[in-house]
PDB file of C-alpha atoms in Angstrom:
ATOM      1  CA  UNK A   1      50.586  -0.148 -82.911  1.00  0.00           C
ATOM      2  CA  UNK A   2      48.515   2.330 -81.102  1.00  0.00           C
ATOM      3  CA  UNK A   3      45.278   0.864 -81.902  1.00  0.00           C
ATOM      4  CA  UNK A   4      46.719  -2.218 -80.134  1.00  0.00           C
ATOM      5  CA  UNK A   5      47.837  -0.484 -76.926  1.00  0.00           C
ATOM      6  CA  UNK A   6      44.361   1.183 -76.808  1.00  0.00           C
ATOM      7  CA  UNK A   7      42.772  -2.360 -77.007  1.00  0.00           C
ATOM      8  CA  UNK A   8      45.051  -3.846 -74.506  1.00  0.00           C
ATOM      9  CA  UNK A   9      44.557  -1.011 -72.298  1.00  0.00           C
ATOM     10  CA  UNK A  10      40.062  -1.330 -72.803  1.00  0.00           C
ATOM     11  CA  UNK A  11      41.007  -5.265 -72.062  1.00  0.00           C
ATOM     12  CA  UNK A  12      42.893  -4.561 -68.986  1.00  0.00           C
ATOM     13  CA  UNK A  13      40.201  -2.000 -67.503  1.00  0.00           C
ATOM     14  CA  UNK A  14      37.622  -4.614 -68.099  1.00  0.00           C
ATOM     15  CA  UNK A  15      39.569  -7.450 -66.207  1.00  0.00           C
ATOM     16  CA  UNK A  16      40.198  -4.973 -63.295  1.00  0.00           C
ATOM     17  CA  UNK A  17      36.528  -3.765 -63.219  1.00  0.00           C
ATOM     18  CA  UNK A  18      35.756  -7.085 -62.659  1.00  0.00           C
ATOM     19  CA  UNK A  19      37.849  -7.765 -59.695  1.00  0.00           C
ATOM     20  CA  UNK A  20      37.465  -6.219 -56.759  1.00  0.00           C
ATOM     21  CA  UNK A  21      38.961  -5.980 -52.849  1.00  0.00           C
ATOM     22  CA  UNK A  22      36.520  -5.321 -49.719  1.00  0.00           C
ATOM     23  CA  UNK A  23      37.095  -4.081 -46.749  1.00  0.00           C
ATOM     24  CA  UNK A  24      34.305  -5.706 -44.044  1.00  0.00           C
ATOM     25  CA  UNK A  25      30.628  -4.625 -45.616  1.00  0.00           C
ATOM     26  CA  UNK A  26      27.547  -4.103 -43.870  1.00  0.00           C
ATOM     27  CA  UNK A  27      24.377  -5.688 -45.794  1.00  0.00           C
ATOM     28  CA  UNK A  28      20.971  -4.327 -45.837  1.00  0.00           C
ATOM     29  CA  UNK A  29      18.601  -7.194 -44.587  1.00  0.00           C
ATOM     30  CA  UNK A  30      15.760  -4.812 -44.370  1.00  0.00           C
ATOM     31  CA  UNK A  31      14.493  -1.244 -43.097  1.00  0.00           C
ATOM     32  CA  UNK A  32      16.684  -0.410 -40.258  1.00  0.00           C
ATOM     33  CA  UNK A  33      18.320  -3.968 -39.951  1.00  0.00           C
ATOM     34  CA  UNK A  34      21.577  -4.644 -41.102  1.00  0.00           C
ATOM     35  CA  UNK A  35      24.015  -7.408 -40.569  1.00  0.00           C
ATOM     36  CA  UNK A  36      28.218  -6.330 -40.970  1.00  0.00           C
ATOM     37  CA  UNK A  37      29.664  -8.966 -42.407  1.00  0.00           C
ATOM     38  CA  UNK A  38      31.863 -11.402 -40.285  1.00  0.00           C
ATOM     39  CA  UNK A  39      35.710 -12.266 -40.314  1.00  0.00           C
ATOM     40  CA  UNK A  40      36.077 -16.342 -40.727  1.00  0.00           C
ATOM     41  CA  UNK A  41      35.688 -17.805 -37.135  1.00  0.00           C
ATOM     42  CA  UNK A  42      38.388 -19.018 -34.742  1.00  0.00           C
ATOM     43  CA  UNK A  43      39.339 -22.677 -35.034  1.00  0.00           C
ATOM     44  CA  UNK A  44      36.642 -22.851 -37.928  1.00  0.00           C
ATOM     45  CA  UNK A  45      37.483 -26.814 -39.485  1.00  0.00           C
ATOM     46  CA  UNK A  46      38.489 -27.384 -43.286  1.00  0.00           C
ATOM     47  CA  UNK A  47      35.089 -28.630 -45.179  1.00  0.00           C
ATOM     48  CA  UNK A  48      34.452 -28.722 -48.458  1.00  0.00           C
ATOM     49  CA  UNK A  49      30.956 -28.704 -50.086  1.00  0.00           C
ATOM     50  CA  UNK A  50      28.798 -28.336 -53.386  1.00  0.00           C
ATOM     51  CA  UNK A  51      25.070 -27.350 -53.267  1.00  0.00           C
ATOM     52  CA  UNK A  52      22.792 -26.793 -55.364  1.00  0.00           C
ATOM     53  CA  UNK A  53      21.165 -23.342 -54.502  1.00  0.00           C
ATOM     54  CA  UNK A  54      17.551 -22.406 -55.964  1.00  0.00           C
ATOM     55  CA  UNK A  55      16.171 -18.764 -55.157  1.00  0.00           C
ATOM     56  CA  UNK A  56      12.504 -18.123 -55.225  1.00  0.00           C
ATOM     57  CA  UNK A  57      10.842 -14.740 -55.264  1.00  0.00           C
ATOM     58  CA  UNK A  58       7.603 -14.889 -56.469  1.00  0.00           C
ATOM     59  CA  UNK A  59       7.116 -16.686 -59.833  1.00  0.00           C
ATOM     60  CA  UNK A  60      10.666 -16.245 -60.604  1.00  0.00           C
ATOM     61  CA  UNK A  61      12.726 -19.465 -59.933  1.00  0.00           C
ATOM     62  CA  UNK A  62      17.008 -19.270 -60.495  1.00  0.00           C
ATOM     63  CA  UNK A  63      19.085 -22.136 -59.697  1.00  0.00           C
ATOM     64  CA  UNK A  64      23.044 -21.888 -59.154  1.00  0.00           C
ATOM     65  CA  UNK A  65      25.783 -24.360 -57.896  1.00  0.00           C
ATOM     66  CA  UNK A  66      27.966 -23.104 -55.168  1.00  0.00           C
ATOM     67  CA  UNK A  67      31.343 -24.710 -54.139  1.00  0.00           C
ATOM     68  CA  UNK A  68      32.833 -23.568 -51.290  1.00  0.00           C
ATOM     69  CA  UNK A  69      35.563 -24.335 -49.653  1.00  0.00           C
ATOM     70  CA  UNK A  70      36.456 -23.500 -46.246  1.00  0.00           C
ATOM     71  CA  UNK A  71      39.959 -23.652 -44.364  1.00  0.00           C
ATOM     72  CA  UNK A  72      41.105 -22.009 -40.561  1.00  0.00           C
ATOM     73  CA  UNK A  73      42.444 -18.803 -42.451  1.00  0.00           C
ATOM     74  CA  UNK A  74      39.757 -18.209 -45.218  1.00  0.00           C
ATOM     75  CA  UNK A  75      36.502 -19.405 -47.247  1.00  0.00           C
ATOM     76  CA  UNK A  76      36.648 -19.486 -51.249  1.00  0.00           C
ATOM     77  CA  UNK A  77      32.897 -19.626 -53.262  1.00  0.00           C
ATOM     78  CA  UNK A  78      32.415 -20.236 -57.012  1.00  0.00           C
ATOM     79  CA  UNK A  79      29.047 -19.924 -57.823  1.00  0.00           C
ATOM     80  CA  UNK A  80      28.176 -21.342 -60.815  1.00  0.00           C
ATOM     81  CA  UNK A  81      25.445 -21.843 -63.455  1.00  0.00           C
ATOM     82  CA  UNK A  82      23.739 -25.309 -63.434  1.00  0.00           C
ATOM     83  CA  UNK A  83      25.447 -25.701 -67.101  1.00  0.00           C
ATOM     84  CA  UNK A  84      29.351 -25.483 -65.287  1.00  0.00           C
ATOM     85  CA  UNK A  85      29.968 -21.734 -66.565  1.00  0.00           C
ATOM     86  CA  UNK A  86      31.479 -19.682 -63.631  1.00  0.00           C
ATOM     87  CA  UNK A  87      29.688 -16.212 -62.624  1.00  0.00           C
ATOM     88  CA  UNK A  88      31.744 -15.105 -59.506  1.00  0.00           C
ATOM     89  CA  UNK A  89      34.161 -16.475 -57.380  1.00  0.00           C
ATOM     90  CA  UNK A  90      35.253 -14.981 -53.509  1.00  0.00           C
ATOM     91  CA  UNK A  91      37.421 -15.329 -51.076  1.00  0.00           C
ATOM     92  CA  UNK A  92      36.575 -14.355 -47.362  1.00  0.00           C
ATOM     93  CA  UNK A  93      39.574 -13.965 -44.917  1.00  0.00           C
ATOM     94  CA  UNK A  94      40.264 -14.341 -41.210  1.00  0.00           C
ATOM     95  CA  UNK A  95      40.916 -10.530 -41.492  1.00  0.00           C
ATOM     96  CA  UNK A  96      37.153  -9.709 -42.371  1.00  0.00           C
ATOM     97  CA  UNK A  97      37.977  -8.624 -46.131  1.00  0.00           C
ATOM     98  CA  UNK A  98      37.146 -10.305 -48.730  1.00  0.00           C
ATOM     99  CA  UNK A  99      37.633 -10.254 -52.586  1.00  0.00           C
ATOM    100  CA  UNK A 100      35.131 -10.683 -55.498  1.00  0.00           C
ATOM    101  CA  UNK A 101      35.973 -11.489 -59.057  1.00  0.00           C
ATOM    102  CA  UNK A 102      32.586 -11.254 -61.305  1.00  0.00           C
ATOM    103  CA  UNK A 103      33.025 -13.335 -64.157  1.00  0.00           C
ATOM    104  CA  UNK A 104      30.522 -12.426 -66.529  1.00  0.00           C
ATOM    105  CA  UNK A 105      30.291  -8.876 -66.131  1.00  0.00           C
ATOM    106  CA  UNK A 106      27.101  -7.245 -66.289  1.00  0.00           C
ATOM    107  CA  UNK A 107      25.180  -9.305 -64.398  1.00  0.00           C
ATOM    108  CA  UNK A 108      25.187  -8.681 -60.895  1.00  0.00           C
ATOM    109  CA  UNK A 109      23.858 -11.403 -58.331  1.00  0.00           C
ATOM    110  CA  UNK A 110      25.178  -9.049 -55.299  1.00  0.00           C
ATOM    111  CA  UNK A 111      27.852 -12.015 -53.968  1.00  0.00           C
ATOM    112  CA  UNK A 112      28.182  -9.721 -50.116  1.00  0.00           C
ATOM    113  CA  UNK A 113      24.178 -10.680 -49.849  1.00  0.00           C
ATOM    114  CA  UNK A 114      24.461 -14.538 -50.670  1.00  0.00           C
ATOM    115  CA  UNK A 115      27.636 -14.442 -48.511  1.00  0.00           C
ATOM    116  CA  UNK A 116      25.383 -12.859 -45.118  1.00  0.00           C
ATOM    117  CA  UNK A 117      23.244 -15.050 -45.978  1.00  0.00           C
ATOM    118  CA  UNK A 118      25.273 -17.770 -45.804  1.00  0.00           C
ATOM    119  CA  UNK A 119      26.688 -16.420 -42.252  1.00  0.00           C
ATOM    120  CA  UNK A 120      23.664 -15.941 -41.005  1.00  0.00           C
ATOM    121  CA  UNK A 121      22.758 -19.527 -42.047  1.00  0.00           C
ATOM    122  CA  UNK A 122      26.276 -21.424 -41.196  1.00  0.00           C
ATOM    123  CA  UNK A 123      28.032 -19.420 -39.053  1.00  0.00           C
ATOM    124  CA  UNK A 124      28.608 -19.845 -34.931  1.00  0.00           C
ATOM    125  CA  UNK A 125      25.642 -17.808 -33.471  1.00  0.00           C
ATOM    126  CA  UNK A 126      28.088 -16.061 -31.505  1.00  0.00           C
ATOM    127  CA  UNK A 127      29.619 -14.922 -33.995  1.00  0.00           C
ATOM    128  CA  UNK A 128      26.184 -13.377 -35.877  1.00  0.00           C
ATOM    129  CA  UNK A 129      25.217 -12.207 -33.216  1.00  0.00           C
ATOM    130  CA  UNK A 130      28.003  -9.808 -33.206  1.00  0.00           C
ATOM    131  CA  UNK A 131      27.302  -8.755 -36.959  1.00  0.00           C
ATOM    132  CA  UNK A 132      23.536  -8.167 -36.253  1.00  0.00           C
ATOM    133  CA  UNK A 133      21.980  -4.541 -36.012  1.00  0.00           C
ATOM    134  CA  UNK A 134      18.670  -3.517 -34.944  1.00  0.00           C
ATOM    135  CA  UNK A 135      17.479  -7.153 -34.932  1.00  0.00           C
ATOM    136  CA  UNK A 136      18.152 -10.162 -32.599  1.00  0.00           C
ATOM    137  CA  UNK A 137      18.204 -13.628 -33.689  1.00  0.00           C
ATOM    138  CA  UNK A 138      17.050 -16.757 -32.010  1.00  0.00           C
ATOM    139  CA  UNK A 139      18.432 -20.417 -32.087  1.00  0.00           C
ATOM    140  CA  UNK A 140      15.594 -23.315 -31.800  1.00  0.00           C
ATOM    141  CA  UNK A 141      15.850 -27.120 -32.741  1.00  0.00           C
ATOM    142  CA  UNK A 142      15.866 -27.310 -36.458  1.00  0.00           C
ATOM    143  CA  UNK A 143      15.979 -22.748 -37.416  1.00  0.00           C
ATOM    144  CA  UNK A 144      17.126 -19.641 -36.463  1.00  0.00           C
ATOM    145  CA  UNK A 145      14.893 -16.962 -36.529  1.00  0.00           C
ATOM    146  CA  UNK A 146      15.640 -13.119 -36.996  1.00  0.00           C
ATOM    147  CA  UNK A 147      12.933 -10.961 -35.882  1.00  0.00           C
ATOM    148  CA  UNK A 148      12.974  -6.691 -34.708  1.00  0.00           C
ATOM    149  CA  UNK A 149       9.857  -5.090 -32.739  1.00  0.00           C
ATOM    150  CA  UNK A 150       7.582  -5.255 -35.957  1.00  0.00           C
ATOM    151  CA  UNK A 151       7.977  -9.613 -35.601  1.00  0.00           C
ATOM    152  CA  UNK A 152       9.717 -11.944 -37.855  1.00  0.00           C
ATOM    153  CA  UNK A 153      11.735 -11.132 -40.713  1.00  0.00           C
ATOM    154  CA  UNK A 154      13.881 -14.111 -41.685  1.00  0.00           C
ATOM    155  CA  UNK A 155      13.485 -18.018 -40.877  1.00  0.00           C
ATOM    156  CA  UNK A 156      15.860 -20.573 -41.097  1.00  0.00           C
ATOM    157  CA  UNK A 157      15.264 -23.999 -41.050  1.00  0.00           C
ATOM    158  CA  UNK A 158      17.472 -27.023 -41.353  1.00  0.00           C
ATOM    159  CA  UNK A 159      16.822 -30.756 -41.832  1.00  0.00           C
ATOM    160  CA  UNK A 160      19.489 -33.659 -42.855  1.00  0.00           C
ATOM    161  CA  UNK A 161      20.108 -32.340 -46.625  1.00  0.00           C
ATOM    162  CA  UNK A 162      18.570 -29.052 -47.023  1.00  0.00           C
ATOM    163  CA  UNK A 163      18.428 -25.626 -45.588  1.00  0.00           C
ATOM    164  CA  UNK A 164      16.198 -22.983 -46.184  1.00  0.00           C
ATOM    165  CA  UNK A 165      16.304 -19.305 -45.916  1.00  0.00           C
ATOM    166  CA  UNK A 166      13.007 -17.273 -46.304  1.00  0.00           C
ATOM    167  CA  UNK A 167      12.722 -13.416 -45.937  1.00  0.00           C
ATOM    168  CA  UNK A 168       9.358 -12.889 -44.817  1.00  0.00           C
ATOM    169  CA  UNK A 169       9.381  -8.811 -45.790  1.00  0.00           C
ATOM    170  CA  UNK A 170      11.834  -8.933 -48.904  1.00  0.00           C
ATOM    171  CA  UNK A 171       9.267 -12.127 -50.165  1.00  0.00           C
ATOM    172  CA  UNK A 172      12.102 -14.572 -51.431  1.00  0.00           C
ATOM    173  CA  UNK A 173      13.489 -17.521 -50.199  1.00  0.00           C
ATOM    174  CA  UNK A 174      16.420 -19.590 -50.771  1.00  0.00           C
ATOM    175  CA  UNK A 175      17.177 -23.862 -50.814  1.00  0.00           C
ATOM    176  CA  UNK A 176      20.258 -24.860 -50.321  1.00  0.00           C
ATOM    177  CA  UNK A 177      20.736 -28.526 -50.958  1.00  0.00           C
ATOM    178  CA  UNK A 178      23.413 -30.683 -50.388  1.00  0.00           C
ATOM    179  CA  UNK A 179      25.402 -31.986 -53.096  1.00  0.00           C
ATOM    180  CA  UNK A 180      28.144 -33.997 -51.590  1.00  0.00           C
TER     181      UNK A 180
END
């Protein structure tokens, strides 16, 4: 009987290590530059989308599915392997917090990162412009570009399908594709 409760109680300290409530984070996008992580905008419309997202740093190549889906009050991610198996889900709300559930513990793919990247990407440049520190950010035909006093530090560019994200100092960059 005890050996049970002790097993139940290891089992229930895993699932609640690998769930976890935010309050708004600020991300690290390099030296002195840091974006704070933005609330789901006003009057934002329902969308629903899968991509296929492939990050690049150096010779290393990972590709991941995301599905997110997006609503006035808050936007839900699954990213997943390119095999179906689930590695995190979270949910942003209009409040700013958000919540992460890591599904296969252990392997950390840093879900407040792909999420200001995603903002900085996607969201209303008004609205990263008010999460931006010690960098300003630019809006031209087809890419926003981030750049401090030192020059550029992150591009991105947009055409019918795809969008890509390269960090010029961190040397990655990320392709986000289009599914549906």
């Amino acid at each position: 009987m005890q050996r049970v409760s002790v097993t139940l109680l290891i089992l229930c300290l895993l699932v609640v290590g690998c769930s976890s409530a935010h309050r708004i984070d600020t991300v690290s996008l390099d030296h002195e530059i840091h974006y704070k992580l933005q609330a789901v905008p006003e009057n934002w419309p329902k969308m629903s989308a899968l991509q296929l997202v492939t990050v690049t740093r150096g010779d290393e190549q990972n590709t991941l599915l995301l599905q997110s889906e997006r609503s006035e009050q808050q936007l839900n991610l699954v990213a997943l392997t390119a095999q179906g198996i689930s590695l995190f889900s979270l949910s942003l709300f209009k409040d700013g917090n958000y919540h992460v559930e890591n599904h296969l513990p252990g392997i950390n793919l840093y879900p407040s990162h792909m999420l200001a990247d995603m903002q900085l990407a996607t969201w209303p440049l008004t609205n990263v412009k008010q999460g931006l520190l010690g960098a300003s950010i630019t809006q031209q035909q087809d890419a926003r570009i981030i750049s401090d006093l030192n020059g550029e530090v992150m591009r991105i560019r947009y055409t019918d399908t795809t969008t890509t994200i390269t960090h010029m100092r961190r040397h990655y960059t990320i392709t986000i594709e289009e599914i549906n």
